[in-house]
PDB file of C-alpha atoms and ligand atoms in Angstrom:
ATOM      1  CA  UNK A 335      86.703 117.391 113.627  1.00  0.00           C
ATOM      2  CA  UNK A 336      86.745 113.556 112.532  1.00  0.00           C
ATOM      3  CA  UNK A 337      83.696 112.403 110.264  1.00  0.00           C
ATOM      4  CA  UNK A 338      80.747 112.219 112.806  1.00  0.00           C
ATOM      5  CA  UNK A 339      77.921 110.300 112.181  1.00  0.00           C
ATOM      6  CA  UNK A 340      74.699 111.247 114.148  1.00  0.00           C
ATOM      7  CA  UNK A 341      71.941 108.562 114.025  1.00  0.00           C
ATOM      8  CA  UNK A 342      68.420 109.261 114.791  1.00  0.00           C
ATOM      9  CA  UNK A 343      66.643 105.925 115.904  1.00  0.00           C
ATOM     10  CA  UNK A 344      64.241 103.961 118.314  1.00  0.00           C
ATOM     11  CA  UNK A 345      66.898 101.538 118.566  1.00  0.00           C
ATOM     12  CA  UNK A 346      70.359 103.561 119.607  1.00  0.00           C
ATOM     13  CA  UNK A 347      71.674  99.977 121.277  1.00  0.00           C
ATOM     14  CA  UNK A 348      71.958  98.759 117.724  1.00  0.00           C
ATOM     15  CA  UNK A 349      75.036 101.410 117.267  1.00  0.00           C
ATOM     16  CA  UNK A 350      77.751 100.814 116.702  1.00  0.00           C
ATOM     17  CA  UNK A 351      77.000  97.095 116.486  1.00  0.00           C
ATOM     18  CA  UNK A 352      78.808  95.542 113.702  1.00  0.00           C
ATOM     19  CA  UNK A 353      80.679  98.898 113.191  1.00  0.00           C
ATOM     20  CA  UNK A 354      82.489  98.275 116.534  1.00  0.00           C
ATOM     21  CA  UNK A 355      84.651  95.532 115.522  1.00  0.00           C
ATOM     22  CA  UNK A 356      87.524  95.168 112.958  1.00  0.00           C
ATOM     23  CA  UNK A 357      88.559  98.148 110.737  1.00  0.00           C
ATOM     24  CA  UNK A 358      85.660 100.457 111.393  1.00  0.00           C
ATOM     25  CA  UNK A 359      85.772  99.735 115.316  1.00  0.00           C
ATOM     26  CA  UNK A 360      89.518 100.312 115.402  1.00  0.00           C
ATOM     27  CA  UNK A 361      88.962 103.415 113.792  1.00  0.00           C
ATOM     28  CA  UNK A 362      86.350 104.348 115.886  1.00  0.00           C
ATOM     29  CA  UNK A 363      88.486 103.609 118.946  1.00  0.00           C
ATOM     30  CA  UNK A 364      91.075 105.832 117.283  1.00  0.00           C
ATOM     31  CA  UNK A 365      88.811 108.839 116.743  1.00  0.00           C
ATOM     32  CA  UNK A 366      89.415 108.572 113.018  1.00  0.00           C
ATOM     33  CA  UNK A 367      85.224 108.807 112.846  1.00  0.00           C
ATOM     34  CA  UNK A 368      82.836 109.643 115.644  1.00  0.00           C
ATOM     35  CA  UNK A 369      79.313 108.351 116.488  1.00  0.00           C
ATOM     36  CA  UNK A 370      76.432 109.937 118.145  1.00  0.00           C
ATOM     37  CA  UNK A 371      72.952 107.912 118.338  1.00  0.00           C
ATOM     38  CA  UNK A 372      70.136 109.965 119.100  1.00  0.00           C
ATOM     39  CA  UNK A 373      66.961 108.307 120.785  1.00  0.00           C
ATOM     40  CA  UNK A 374      64.153 109.772 118.676  1.00  0.00           C
ATOM     41  CA  UNK A 375      61.646 108.766 121.706  1.00  0.00           C
ATOM     42  CA  UNK A 376      63.455 111.517 123.703  1.00  0.00           C
ATOM     43  CA  UNK A 377      61.816 114.225 121.703  1.00  0.00           C
ATOM     44  CA  UNK A 378      58.216 112.846 122.357  1.00  0.00           C
ATOM     45  CA  UNK A 379      55.965 115.395 124.058  1.00  0.00           C
ATOM     46  CA  UNK A 380      53.106 113.424 125.496  1.00  0.00           C
ATOM     47  CA  UNK A 381      52.881 111.483 128.681  1.00  0.00           C
ATOM     48  CA  UNK A 382      53.131 108.099 126.520  1.00  0.00           C
ATOM     49  CA  UNK A 383      56.329 109.333 124.614  1.00  0.00           C
ATOM     50  CA  UNK A 384      54.418 108.343 121.662  1.00  0.00           C
ATOM     51  CA  UNK A 385      56.744 108.363 118.234  1.00  0.00           C
ATOM     52  CA  UNK A 386      54.119 107.039 115.917  1.00  0.00           C
ATOM     53  CA  UNK A 387      50.337 106.848 115.201  1.00  0.00           C
ATOM     54  CA  UNK A 388      47.763 105.111 112.925  1.00  0.00           C
ATOM     55  CA  UNK A 389      48.164 105.880 108.966  1.00  0.00           C
ATOM     56  CA  UNK A 390      45.679 108.923 108.059  1.00  0.00           C
ATOM     57  CA  UNK A 391      43.409 107.303 105.541  1.00  0.00           C
ATOM     58  CA  UNK A 392      43.760 103.763 107.363  1.00  0.00           C
ATOM     59  CA  UNK A 393      45.551 100.781 106.441  1.00  0.00           C
ATOM     60  CA  UNK A 394      47.963  98.637 108.294  1.00  0.00           C
ATOM     61  CA  UNK A 395      50.641  99.504 110.682  1.00  0.00           C
ATOM     62  CA  UNK A 396      51.829 102.520 112.241  1.00  0.00           C
ATOM     63  CA  UNK A 397      53.489 105.911 110.744  1.00  0.00           C
ATOM     64  CA  UNK A 398      56.277 107.916 112.381  1.00  0.00           C
ATOM     65  CA  UNK A 399      55.169 111.466 113.640  1.00  0.00           C
ATOM     66  CA  UNK A 400      56.786 114.308 111.543  1.00  0.00           C
ATOM     67  CA  UNK A 401      56.507 116.653 114.792  1.00  0.00           C
ATOM     68  CA  UNK A 402      58.748 114.253 117.020  1.00  0.00           C
ATOM     69  CA  UNK A 403      61.206 113.291 114.612  1.00  0.00           C
ATOM     70  CA  UNK A 404      61.433 117.087 113.558  1.00  0.00           C
ATOM     71  CA  UNK A 405      62.308 118.048 117.216  1.00  0.00           C
ATOM     72  CA  UNK A 406      64.808 115.271 117.185  1.00  0.00           C
ATOM     73  CA  UNK A 407      66.661 116.474 113.941  1.00  0.00           C
ATOM     74  CA  UNK A 408      66.294 120.248 114.968  1.00  0.00           C
ATOM     75  CA  UNK A 409      68.406 119.210 118.027  1.00  0.00           C
ATOM     76  CA  UNK A 410      71.314 117.814 115.851  1.00  0.00           C
ATOM     77  CA  UNK A 411      74.197 120.626 114.853  1.00  0.00           C
ATOM     78  CA  UNK A 412      73.477 121.745 111.348  1.00  0.00           C
ATOM     79  CA  UNK A 413      75.663 121.830 108.329  1.00  0.00           C
ATOM     80  CA  UNK A 414      76.287 118.142 107.547  1.00  0.00           C
ATOM     81  CA  UNK A 415      73.972 116.424 104.784  1.00  0.00           C
ATOM     82  CA  UNK A 416      70.625 114.824 106.573  1.00  0.00           C
ATOM     83  CA  UNK A 417      69.721 111.334 104.852  1.00  0.00           C
ATOM     84  CA  UNK A 418      66.663 109.104 105.652  1.00  0.00           C
ATOM     85  CA  UNK A 419      67.048 105.432 104.820  1.00  0.00           C
ATOM     86  CA  UNK A 420      63.769 104.607 103.069  1.00  0.00           C
ATOM     87  CA  UNK A 421      62.967 101.969 100.104  1.00  0.00           C
ATOM     88  CA  UNK A 422      61.450 105.167  98.562  1.00  0.00           C
ATOM     89  CA  UNK A 423      64.610 106.961  98.097  1.00  0.00           C
ATOM     90  CA  UNK A 424      67.419 107.443  95.429  1.00  0.00           C
ATOM     91  CA  UNK A 425      69.589 103.899  95.140  1.00  0.00           C
ATOM     92  CA  UNK A 426      72.889 104.539  97.061  1.00  0.00           C
ATOM     93  CA  UNK A 427      75.948 104.283  94.613  1.00  0.00           C
ATOM     94  CA  UNK A 428      79.610 104.155  95.342  1.00  0.00           C
ATOM     95  CA  UNK A 429      79.896 107.609  93.728  1.00  0.00           C
ATOM     96  CA  UNK A 430      77.406 109.244  96.519  1.00  0.00           C
ATOM     97  CA  UNK A 431      79.317 107.149  99.070  1.00  0.00           C
ATOM     98  CA  UNK A 432      82.591 108.742  98.067  1.00  0.00           C
ATOM     99  CA  UNK A 433      81.423 112.392  98.288  1.00  0.00           C
ATOM    100  CA  UNK A 434      79.667 111.689 101.646  1.00  0.00           C
ATOM    101  CA  UNK A 435      82.985 110.193 102.998  1.00  0.00           C
ATOM    102  CA  UNK A 436      84.988 113.246 101.874  1.00  0.00           C
ATOM    103  CA  UNK A 437      82.803 115.705 104.014  1.00  0.00           C
ATOM    104  CA  UNK A 438      82.493 116.169 107.692  1.00  0.00           C
ATOM    105  CA  UNK A 439      80.070 113.602 108.351  1.00  0.00           C
ATOM    106  CA  UNK A 440      76.029 112.567 108.038  1.00  0.00           C
ATOM    107  CA  UNK A 441      73.163 112.985 109.812  1.00  0.00           C
ATOM    108  CA  UNK A 442      70.925 109.703 109.272  1.00  0.00           C
ATOM    109  CA  UNK A 443      67.235 109.100 110.084  1.00  0.00           C
ATOM    110  CA  UNK A 444      66.231 105.451 110.608  1.00  0.00           C
ATOM    111  CA  UNK A 445      62.630 104.813 110.019  1.00  0.00           C
ATOM    112  CA  UNK A 446      60.421 101.811 111.524  1.00  0.00           C
ATOM    113  CA  UNK A 447      56.988 100.686 110.848  1.00  0.00           C
ATOM    114  CA  UNK A 448      55.332 101.593 107.719  1.00  0.00           C
ATOM    115  CA  UNK A 449      57.731 104.874 107.553  1.00  0.00           C
ATOM    116  CA  UNK A 450      57.556 108.412 108.232  1.00  0.00           C
ATOM    117  CA  UNK A 451      55.123 111.222 107.505  1.00  0.00           C
ATOM    118  CA  UNK A 452      55.621 112.464 104.293  1.00  0.00           C
ATOM    119  CA  UNK A 453      55.489 116.258 105.588  1.00  0.00           C
ATOM    120  CA  UNK A 454      58.547 115.957 107.578  1.00  0.00           C
ATOM    121  CA  UNK A 455      60.454 115.749 103.979  1.00  0.00           C
ATOM    122  CA  UNK A 456      58.498 118.806 102.906  1.00  0.00           C
ATOM    123  CA  UNK A 457      59.326 120.721 106.053  1.00  0.00           C
ATOM    124  CA  UNK A 458      62.911 119.824 106.182  1.00  0.00           C
ATOM    125  CA  UNK A 459      66.099 119.394 103.974  1.00  0.00           C
ATOM    126  CA  UNK A 460      66.251 115.496 103.669  1.00  0.00           C
ATOM    127  CA  UNK A 461      68.012 113.247 101.059  1.00  0.00           C
ATOM    128  CA  UNK A 462      66.075 109.982 101.000  1.00  0.00           C
ATOM    129  CA  UNK A 463      68.195 106.925 100.197  1.00  0.00           C
ATOM    130  CA  UNK A 464      67.484 103.430  99.535  1.00  0.00           C
ATOM    131  CA  UNK A 465      70.159 100.475  99.945  1.00  0.00           C
ATOM    132  CA  UNK A 466      68.184  98.101  97.376  1.00  0.00           C
ATOM    133  CA  UNK A 467      64.954  97.193  96.188  1.00  0.00           C
ATOM    134  CA  UNK A 468      63.790  94.763  99.093  1.00  0.00           C
ATOM    135  CA  UNK A 469      62.234  95.798 102.591  1.00  0.00           C
ATOM    136  CA  UNK A 470      63.975  95.879 105.892  1.00  0.00           C
ATOM    137  CA  UNK A 471      62.188  95.896 109.172  1.00  0.00           C
ATOM    138  CA  UNK A 472      63.848  99.464 109.879  1.00  0.00           C
ATOM    139  CA  UNK A 473      66.426 101.816 108.663  1.00  0.00           C
ATOM    140  CA  UNK A 474      69.202 100.979 111.463  1.00  0.00           C
ATOM    141  CA  UNK A 475      71.122  97.977 109.012  1.00  0.00           C
ATOM    142  CA  UNK A 476      70.804 100.536 106.065  1.00  0.00           C
ATOM    143  CA  UNK A 477      72.412 103.211 108.423  1.00  0.00           C
ATOM    144  CA  UNK A 478      74.955 100.578 109.159  1.00  0.00           C
ATOM    145  CA  UNK A 479      75.322  99.694 105.618  1.00  0.00           C
ATOM    146  CA  UNK A 480      75.876 103.094 104.466  1.00  0.00           C
ATOM    147  CA  UNK A 481      78.283 104.203 107.373  1.00  0.00           C
ATOM    148  CA  UNK A 482      80.529 100.899 106.743  1.00  0.00           C
ATOM    149  CA  UNK A 483      80.732 102.068 103.092  1.00  0.00           C
ATOM    150  CA  UNK A 484      81.549 105.376 104.116  1.00  0.00           C
ATOM    151  CA  UNK A 485      84.181 104.835 106.749  1.00  0.00           C
ATOM    152  CA  UNK A 486      86.370 102.349 104.889  1.00  0.00           C
ATOM    153  CA  UNK A 487      87.194 105.334 102.662  1.00  0.00           C
ATOM    154  CA  UNK A 488      88.137 107.876 105.464  1.00  0.00           C
ATOM    155  CA  UNK A 489      91.740 108.661 105.439  1.00  0.00           C
ATOM    156  CA  UNK A 490      93.993 105.841 107.824  1.00  0.00           C
ATOM    157  CA  UNK A 491      91.004 103.311 107.989  1.00  0.00           C
ATOM    158  CA  UNK A 492      92.104 101.174 105.347  1.00  0.00           C
ATOM    159  CA  UNK A 493      95.330 102.294 104.354  1.00  0.00           C
ATOM    160  CA  UNK A 494      96.193 101.971 100.556  1.00  0.00           C
ATOM    161  CA  UNK A 495      93.495  99.330  99.708  1.00  0.00           C
ATOM    162  CA  UNK A 496      90.735 101.736  99.963  1.00  0.00           C
ATOM    163  CA  UNK A 497      92.187 103.803  97.337  1.00  0.00           C
ATOM    164  CA  UNK A 498      92.124 100.619  94.928  1.00  0.00           C
ATOM    165  CA  UNK A 499      90.385 102.234  92.003  1.00  0.00           C
ATOM    166  CA  UNK A 500      89.957  98.727  90.602  1.00  0.00           C
ATOM    167  CA  UNK A 501      87.572  97.830  92.881  1.00  0.00           C
ATOM    168  CA  UNK A 502      83.856  96.884  91.743  1.00  0.00           C
ATOM    169  CA  UNK A 503      81.705  99.901  90.827  1.00  0.00           C
ATOM    170  CA  UNK A 504      84.777 102.611  90.742  1.00  0.00           C
ATOM    171  CA  UNK A 505      85.436 101.992  86.828  1.00  0.00           C
ATOM    172  CA  UNK A 506      81.731 101.425  86.276  1.00  0.00           C
ATOM    173  CA  UNK A 507      82.631  97.736  85.935  1.00  0.00           C
ATOM    174  CA  UNK A 508      82.495  94.638  88.428  1.00  0.00           C
ATOM    175  CA  UNK A 509      86.150  94.082  89.729  1.00  0.00           C
ATOM    176  CA  UNK A 510      87.773  91.051  88.129  1.00  0.00           C
ATOM    177  CA  UNK A 511      87.841  87.596  90.045  1.00  0.00           C
ATOM    178  CA  UNK A 512      90.483  87.034  92.754  1.00  0.00           C
ATOM    179  CA  UNK A 513      92.457  84.031  93.644  1.00  0.00           C
ATOM    180  CA  UNK A 514      94.860  83.084  96.520  1.00  0.00           C
ATOM    181  CA  UNK A 515      96.740  79.980  97.814  1.00  0.00           C
ATOM    182  CA  UNK A 516      96.818  76.961  97.868  1.00  0.00           C
ATOM    183  CA  UNK A 517      97.839  76.905  94.052  1.00  0.00           C
ATOM    184  CA  UNK A 518      95.700  73.905  93.479  1.00  0.00           C
ATOM    185  CA  UNK A 519      92.390  73.373  95.308  1.00  0.00           C
ATOM    186  CA  UNK A 520      90.181  70.371  94.588  1.00  0.00           C
ATOM    187  CA  UNK A 521      91.919  69.932  91.449  1.00  0.00           C
ATOM    188  CA  UNK A 522      91.409  73.463  90.487  1.00  0.00           C
ATOM    189  CA  UNK A 523      94.356  75.742  89.325  1.00  0.00           C
ATOM    190  CA  UNK A 524      94.671  79.348  89.468  1.00  0.00           C
ATOM    191  CA  UNK A 525      94.603  81.177  85.944  1.00  0.00           C
ATOM    192  CA  UNK A 526      97.975  80.579  84.249  1.00  0.00           C
ATOM    193  CA  UNK A 527      98.207  84.398  83.313  1.00  0.00           C
ATOM    194  CA  UNK A 528      98.141  85.513  87.217  1.00  0.00           C
ATOM    195  CA  UNK A 529     101.234  83.108  87.863  1.00  0.00           C
ATOM    196  CA  UNK A 530     103.200  84.390  84.881  1.00  0.00           C
ATOM    197  CA  UNK A 531     104.598  87.590  86.490  1.00  0.00           C
ATOM    198  CA  UNK A 532     103.841  89.408  83.338  1.00  0.00           C
ATOM    199  CA  UNK A 533     102.132  92.684  84.695  1.00  0.00           C
ATOM    200  CA  UNK A 534     100.834  93.948  81.257  1.00  0.00           C
ATOM    201  CA  UNK A 535      99.251  90.631  80.419  1.00  0.00           C
ATOM    202  CA  UNK A 536      97.923  90.289  83.866  1.00  0.00           C
ATOM    203  CA  UNK A 537      96.222  93.694  83.725  1.00  0.00           C
ATOM    204  CA  UNK A 538      94.745  93.144  80.205  1.00  0.00           C
ATOM    205  CA  UNK A 539      93.322  89.560  81.524  1.00  0.00           C
ATOM    206  CA  UNK A 540      91.798  91.432  84.552  1.00  0.00           C
ATOM    207  CA  UNK A 541      90.182  94.268  82.504  1.00  0.00           C
ATOM    208  CA  UNK A 542      88.723  91.382  79.953  1.00  0.00           C
ATOM    209  CA  UNK A 543      87.438  89.506  82.937  1.00  0.00           C
ATOM    210  CA  UNK A 544      85.721  92.551  84.481  1.00  0.00           C
ATOM    211  CA  UNK A 545      84.401  93.634  81.205  1.00  0.00           C
ATOM    212  CA  UNK A 546      82.844  89.887  80.541  1.00  0.00           C
ATOM    213  CA  UNK A 547      81.650  89.792  84.013  1.00  0.00           C
ATOM    214  CA  UNK A 548      79.983  93.144  84.267  1.00  0.00           C
ATOM    215  CA  UNK A 549      78.419  92.263  80.843  1.00  0.00           C
ATOM    216  CA  UNK A 550      77.026  88.885  81.760  1.00  0.00           C
ATOM    217  CA  UNK A 551      76.154  89.532  85.487  1.00  0.00           C
ATOM    218  CA  UNK A 552      75.036  93.432  85.315  1.00  0.00           C
ATOM    219  CA  UNK A 553      73.777  94.337  82.000  1.00  0.00           C
ATOM    220  CA  UNK A 554      72.411  97.407  83.639  1.00  0.00           C
ATOM    221  CA  UNK A 555      75.995  98.824  84.544  1.00  0.00           C
ATOM    222  CA  UNK A 556      77.444  97.429  81.284  1.00  0.00           C
ATOM    223  CA  UNK A 557      74.968  99.537  79.235  1.00  0.00           C
ATOM    224  CA  UNK A 558      75.885 102.581  81.305  1.00  0.00           C
ATOM    225  CA  UNK A 559      79.665 101.958  81.027  1.00  0.00           C
ATOM    226  CA  UNK A 560      79.414 101.316  77.080  1.00  0.00           C
ATOM    227  CA  UNK A 561      77.176 104.490  76.791  1.00  0.00           C
ATOM    228  CA  UNK A 562      79.846 106.683  78.679  1.00  0.00           C
ATOM    229  CA  UNK A 563      82.741 105.308  76.763  1.00  0.00           C
ATOM    230  CA  UNK A 564      80.766 105.888  73.497  1.00  0.00           C
ATOM    231  CA  UNK A 565      79.494 109.332  74.304  1.00  0.00           C
ATOM    232  CA  UNK A 566      82.807 110.940  75.976  1.00  0.00           C
ATOM    233  CA  UNK A 567      85.384 112.225  73.512  1.00  0.00           C
ATOM    234  CA  UNK A 568      88.111 110.502  75.493  1.00  0.00           C
ATOM    235  CA  UNK A 569      86.034 107.354  75.416  1.00  0.00           C
ATOM    236  CA  UNK A 570      85.694 107.567  71.480  1.00  0.00           C
ATOM    237  CA  UNK A 571      89.463 107.978  71.052  1.00  0.00           C
ATOM    238  CA  UNK A 572      90.116 104.714  73.486  1.00  0.00           C
ATOM    239  CA  UNK A 573      87.569 102.824  71.051  1.00  0.00           C
ATOM    240  CA  UNK A 574      89.315 103.776  68.114  1.00  0.00           C
ATOM    241  CA  UNK A 575      92.664 103.134  69.256  1.00  0.00           C
ATOM    242  CA  UNK A 576      91.237  99.475  70.328  1.00  0.00           C
ATOM    243  CA  UNK A 577      89.786  99.066  66.981  1.00  0.00           C
ATOM    244  CA  UNK A 578      93.159  99.623  65.045  1.00  0.00           C
ATOM    245  CA  UNK A 579      95.091  97.445  67.407  1.00  0.00           C
TER     246      UNK A 579
HETATM  247  N1  SAH B 841      56.170 100.621 103.999  1.00  0.00           N
HETATM  248  C1  SAH B 841      57.305 101.167 103.563  1.00  0.00           C
HETATM  249  C2  SAH B 841      58.530 100.384 104.270  1.00  0.00           C
HETATM  250  C3  SAH B 841      58.774 100.564 105.641  1.00  0.00           C
HETATM  251  S1  SAH B 841      60.000  99.629 106.261  1.00  0.00           S
HETATM  252  C4  SAH B 841      57.276 101.292 102.159  1.00  0.00           C
HETATM  253  O1  SAH B 841      56.785 100.229 101.638  1.00  0.00           O
HETATM  254  O2  SAH B 841      58.176 101.960 101.465  1.00  0.00           O
HETATM  255  C5  SAH B 841      60.573 100.294 107.665  1.00  0.00           C
HETATM  256  C6  SAH B 841      61.771 101.179 107.519  1.00  0.00           C
HETATM  257  O3  SAH B 841      62.710 100.526 107.259  1.00  0.00           O
HETATM  258  C7  SAH B 841      61.877 102.401 106.711  1.00  0.00           C
HETATM  259  O4  SAH B 841      61.143 103.568 107.205  1.00  0.00           O
HETATM  260  C8  SAH B 841      63.184 102.506 106.393  1.00  0.00           C
HETATM  261  O5  SAH B 841      63.844 103.599 107.343  1.00  0.00           O
HETATM  262  C9  SAH B 841      63.616 101.077 106.550  1.00  0.00           C
HETATM  263  N2  SAH B 841      63.842 100.658 105.187  1.00  0.00           N
HETATM  264  C10 SAH B 841      63.285  99.536 104.734  1.00  0.00           C
HETATM  265  N3  SAH B 841      63.711  99.124 103.628  1.00  0.00           N
HETATM  266  C11 SAH B 841      64.813  99.969 103.256  1.00  0.00           C
HETATM  267  C12 SAH B 841      65.817 100.102 102.323  1.00  0.00           C
HETATM  268  N4  SAH B 841      65.510  99.027 101.227  1.00  0.00           N
HETATM  269  N5  SAH B 841      66.478 100.924 102.139  1.00  0.00           N
HETATM  270  C13 SAH B 841      66.655 101.950 103.326  1.00  0.00           C
HETATM  271  N6  SAH B 841      65.950 101.820 104.449  1.00  0.00           N
HETATM  272  C14 SAH B 841      64.881 100.697 104.300  1.00  0.00           C
END
């Protein structure tokens, strides 16, 4: 069975959307992953097929009903992790993406309106995931983002490139800056070291750039990276060796 993404949504027509083109689209057509959008509204029970209602306690907007979503969820084969996209969830990380991509697939629940009745999260095993500290109008774009990150890691989708452990976050650092042709653009040259053919120097330069950029742009990542280095035994050894040289 290929990696299977079941997406519960009020807008199944948004899928595969951007995942139907380029690498993910080709992989979908080749059967390297499969997609099953589920229309939540099909599980509504009243004659108006309602999926939402006004918030208990008052306030703006509408809230998605736990009973309707639970019925939709219970119709999906179990065994794969169930994720709900919500700004109240744990921030998505490359580490979590890797773990998900190594599994059999995911079931993703996309919210709309003001969100979902909290009792759903008490009554079902659901991992709440956020893609960042901003508010989208619905969970569909967040689901597409999560799936894109997973799919590029599936075997055969990207070839060698996807195993690149240099990439931003894989090492706990941002990636070093990249350059390509032309050799001179608007008077700007490519750093000399990258044209030297000296692989050891290139690697050292890239490492230094990755560290500087991470420190300046993402002090939060840098602090975690430095902390891990200082506290792990192998990190401490690496450090000592660097100090001596
Ligand atoms: N009132 C809610 C936001 C609702 S936004 C709150 O303040 O927490 C509507 C839906 O969009 C959410 O149910 C969720 O599925 C999706 N969504 C919005 N922002 C998101 C984010 N940063 N990450 C993941 N999903 C998000």
